[in-house]
Coordinates of C-alpha atoms in Angstrom, one line a residue:
X1 CA 43.5 -14.9 -60.1
X2 CA 46.5 -15.3 -57.6
X3 CA 49.4 -16.5 -59.8
X4 CA 48.2 -14.9 -62.9
X5 CA 46.5 -11.6 -61.9
X6 CA 42.9 -10.3 -62.8
X7 CA 43.4 -9.6 -66.1
X8 CA 46.1 -12.5 -67.5
X9 CA 43.3 -14.8 -66.5
X10 CA 41.5 -16.1 -68.9
X11 CA 38.5 -18.3 -68.5
X12 CA 40.1 -21.6 -70.0
X13 CA 42.9 -20.7 -67.3
X14 CA 40.2 -20.7 -65.0
X15 CA 38.2 -24.1 -65.7
X16 CA 41.7 -26.1 -65.7
X17 CA 42.3 -24.3 -62.2
X18 CA 39.1 -24.8 -61.4
X19 CA 38.5 -28.6 -63.1
X20 CA 35.2 -27.8 -64.3
X21 CA 33.5 -27.3 -67.6
X22 CA 33.0 -24.1 -69.1
X23 CA 29.1 -24.8 -69.4
X24 CA 29.5 -25.8 -64.9
X25 CA 31.6 -22.6 -64.8
X26 CA 29.1 -20.4 -66.6
X27 CA 25.9 -21.7 -64.1
X28 CA 27.7 -20.7 -61.4
X29 CA 29.5 -17.4 -62.3
X30 CA 28.0 -15.7 -65.4
X31 CA 31.4 -14.2 -66.4
X32 CA 35.1 -13.5 -64.9
X33 CA 34.1 -10.5 -63.1
X34 CA 31.5 -12.1 -61.1
X35 CA 34.2 -15.5 -60.1
X36 CA 36.5 -13.0 -60.1
X37 CA 34.3 -11.1 -56.8
X38 CA 33.2 -14.5 -55.3
X39 CA 36.7 -15.5 -54.7
X40 CA 37.6 -11.6 -52.6
X41 CA 33.9 -11.9 -50.6
X42 CA 35.2 -15.1 -49.9
X43 CA 39.4 -15.2 -49.4
X44 CA 39.6 -11.1 -48.0
X45 CA 36.0 -10.0 -46.8
X46 CA 35.2 -12.9 -44.9
X47 CA 39.0 -13.4 -43.4
X48 CA 38.5 -9.4 -42.1
X49 CA 35.2 -10.5 -40.9
X50 CA 35.9 -13.0 -39.2
X51 CA 38.4 -10.8 -37.5
X52 CA 35.6 -8.9 -36.2
X53 CA 33.3 -11.3 -35.2
X54 CA 31.8 -10.4 -32.4
X55 CA 33.7 -8.2 -31.5
X56 CA 30.9 -5.4 -31.1
X57 CA 31.0 -7.1 -27.3
X58 CA 31.7 -4.4 -24.5
X59 CA 35.8 -4.3 -24.8
X60 CA 37.9 -2.2 -22.8
X61 CA 40.7 -0.8 -24.3
X62 CA 43.5 -3.4 -22.6
X63 CA 40.9 -6.2 -23.8
X64 CA 40.5 -5.1 -27.2
X65 CA 44.0 -5.7 -28.1
X66 CA 44.9 -8.7 -26.4
X67 CA 41.0 -10.5 -28.6
X68 CA 42.9 -8.3 -31.7
X69 CA 46.3 -9.5 -31.3
X70 CA 45.1 -13.9 -30.6
X71 CA 43.2 -13.2 -33.5
X72 CA 45.4 -12.7 -36.1
X73 CA 47.7 -14.5 -34.6
X74 CA 45.3 -17.5 -35.3
X75 CA 44.6 -16.1 -38.8
X76 CA 48.4 -16.5 -39.8
X77 CA 49.3 -19.8 -37.6
X78 CA 46.1 -21.5 -40.2
X79 CA 47.6 -19.7 -43.2
X80 CA 51.1 -21.3 -42.4
X81 CA 49.7 -24.6 -41.6
X82 CA 47.8 -24.2 -44.7
X83 CA 50.9 -24.1 -46.9
X84 CA 50.1 -20.2 -47.4
X85 CA 54.0 -19.7 -48.5
X86 CA 55.8 -16.8 -49.3
X87 CA 55.4 -16.3 -53.1
X88 CA 51.4 -17.5 -52.4
X89 CA 51.4 -13.8 -49.5
X90 CA 53.1 -11.9 -52.3
X91 CA 50.3 -13.3 -55.0
X92 CA 47.5 -12.5 -52.4
X93 CA 49.2 -8.8 -51.5
X94 CA 48.8 -8.2 -55.3
X95 CA 45.2 -9.7 -55.4
X96 CA 43.9 -7.4 -53.1
X97 CA 45.6 -4.6 -54.9
X98 CA 43.6 -5.9 -58.0
X99 CA 40.5 -6.1 -56.3
X100 CA 40.2 -2.1 -55.7
X101 CA 40.4 -1.9 -60.1
X102 CA 37.9 -4.6 -60.4
X103 CA 35.5 -5.4 -57.4
X104 CA 32.7 -2.6 -57.6
X105 CA 33.2 -0.8 -54.6
X106 CA 36.0 -2.6 -52.9
X107 CA 37.4 0.5 -51.6
X108 CA 33.6 1.2 -50.2
X109 CA 33.6 -1.9 -48.6
X110 CA 36.7 -2.5 -46.8
X111 CA 36.7 1.2 -45.1
X112 CA 33.1 0.0 -43.6
X113 CA 35.6 -2.6 -42.1
X114 CA 37.8 -0.5 -40.9
X115 CA 35.3 1.7 -39.5
X116 CA 33.2 -0.7 -37.8
X117 CA 37.3 -1.6 -35.6
X118 CA 37.4 2.4 -35.2
X119 CA 34.1 2.0 -34.1
X120 CA 35.3 -0.7 -31.2
X121 CA 38.3 0.7 -30.2
X122 CA 36.1 4.2 -29.5
X123 CA 33.9 2.1 -27.7
X124 CA 36.6 0.1 -26.0
X125 CA 38.2 3.6 -25.1
X126 CA 34.9 5.3 -23.8
X127 CA 34.4 1.7 -21.6
X128 CA 38.7 2.2 -20.3
X129 CA 37.7 5.8 -19.2
X130 CA 34.4 5.0 -17.8
X131 CA 35.9 2.1 -15.0
X132 CA 39.0 4.8 -14.5
X133 CA 41.5 2.9 -16.6
X134 CA 42.5 5.5 -18.8
X135 CA 42.8 8.6 -18.4
X136 CA 40.0 10.9 -19.1
X137 CA 41.4 14.1 -20.9
X138 CA 42.6 11.9 -24.4
X139 CA 41.0 12.5 -27.4
X140 CA 39.3 8.9 -27.9
X141 CA 38.6 10.1 -31.7
X142 CA 42.1 10.3 -32.5
X143 CA 43.4 7.1 -29.9
X144 CA 40.9 5.2 -31.7
X145 CA 42.5 6.4 -34.9
X146 CA 45.7 5.6 -33.5
X147 CA 44.9 1.8 -32.2
X148 CA 42.7 1.3 -35.1
X149 CA 46.3 2.3 -37.7
X150 CA 48.2 -0.2 -35.2
X151 CA 46.0 -2.5 -35.4
X152 CA 45.5 -3.1 -39.0
X153 CA 48.6 -2.2 -40.7
X154 CA 50.0 -5.1 -43.0
X155 CA 52.7 -7.1 -42.0
X156 CA 55.7 -8.7 -43.2
X157 CA 57.7 -6.0 -44.6
X158 CA 60.5 -8.6 -45.0
X159 CA 61.6 -9.8 -48.9
X160 CA 63.1 -13.1 -48.0
X161 CA 62.0 -16.0 -49.9
X162 CA 62.3 -18.6 -47.3
X163 CA 58.7 -19.8 -46.2
X164 CA 59.4 -21.1 -42.6
X165 CA 61.3 -17.5 -41.7
X166 CA 58.2 -15.0 -43.6
X167 CA 56.0 -17.0 -40.8
X168 CA 58.0 -16.3 -38.3
X169 CA 58.4 -12.4 -39.6
X170 CA 54.8 -12.3 -40.1
X171 CA 54.1 -14.0 -36.1
X172 CA 56.7 -11.4 -35.0
X173 CA 55.4 -8.2 -36.9
X174 CA 51.8 -9.4 -34.8
X175 CA 53.7 -9.3 -31.4
X176 CA 55.2 -6.2 -32.3
X177 CA 52.1 -4.3 -33.0
X178 CA 50.9 -5.8 -29.7
X179 CA 54.0 -4.0 -28.0
X180 CA 53.1 -1.2 -30.1
X181 CA 49.7 -0.6 -28.7
X182 CA 50.9 -1.7 -24.9
X183 CA 53.2 0.7 -25.1
X184 CA 50.1 3.4 -26.3
X185 CA 48.0 1.8 -24.0
X186 CA 50.7 3.0 -21.3
X187 CA 50.9 6.9 -22.6
X188 CA 47.4 6.8 -21.8
X189 CA 46.6 4.5 -18.8
X190 CA 45.1 6.4 -15.7

């Protein structure tokens, strides 16, 4: 799916890539769509759930900035160590776009993830207000939207095909996101 896309990937191609007979493949997945859903669950939703794992804890806004930063950096470093190249990154992005078309209720699932992160931001901002870390007169809903938008914004806008540079570029984007969130935090600091 990553290199050919959903529509251009045939059962024969999947058999070859998975090194499975047609019968074995159909024992695990009743059709191509079911396999695709499994791939998206494993390599997209599982990744985001890992990012959000244990984030329901009571963090302050500053703590949440640092937790998100560390987790995003760890994920990017794991991708780089696993050989996640610029081409693979582009194919992964295209795969997610295809998921919006072929994965039932993909957008709804993604919105739930985004809402969950937004709720974490709200709780962190409220806790920060309670301990006088940030101003009491901020609009928590608007600030949670801003922090959430920054934290989930896509990285790697650079079109360079150099894989090592791409990994450094994505890491630099994560650093920049942290800087932006810290700046936003400084504007509301008590």
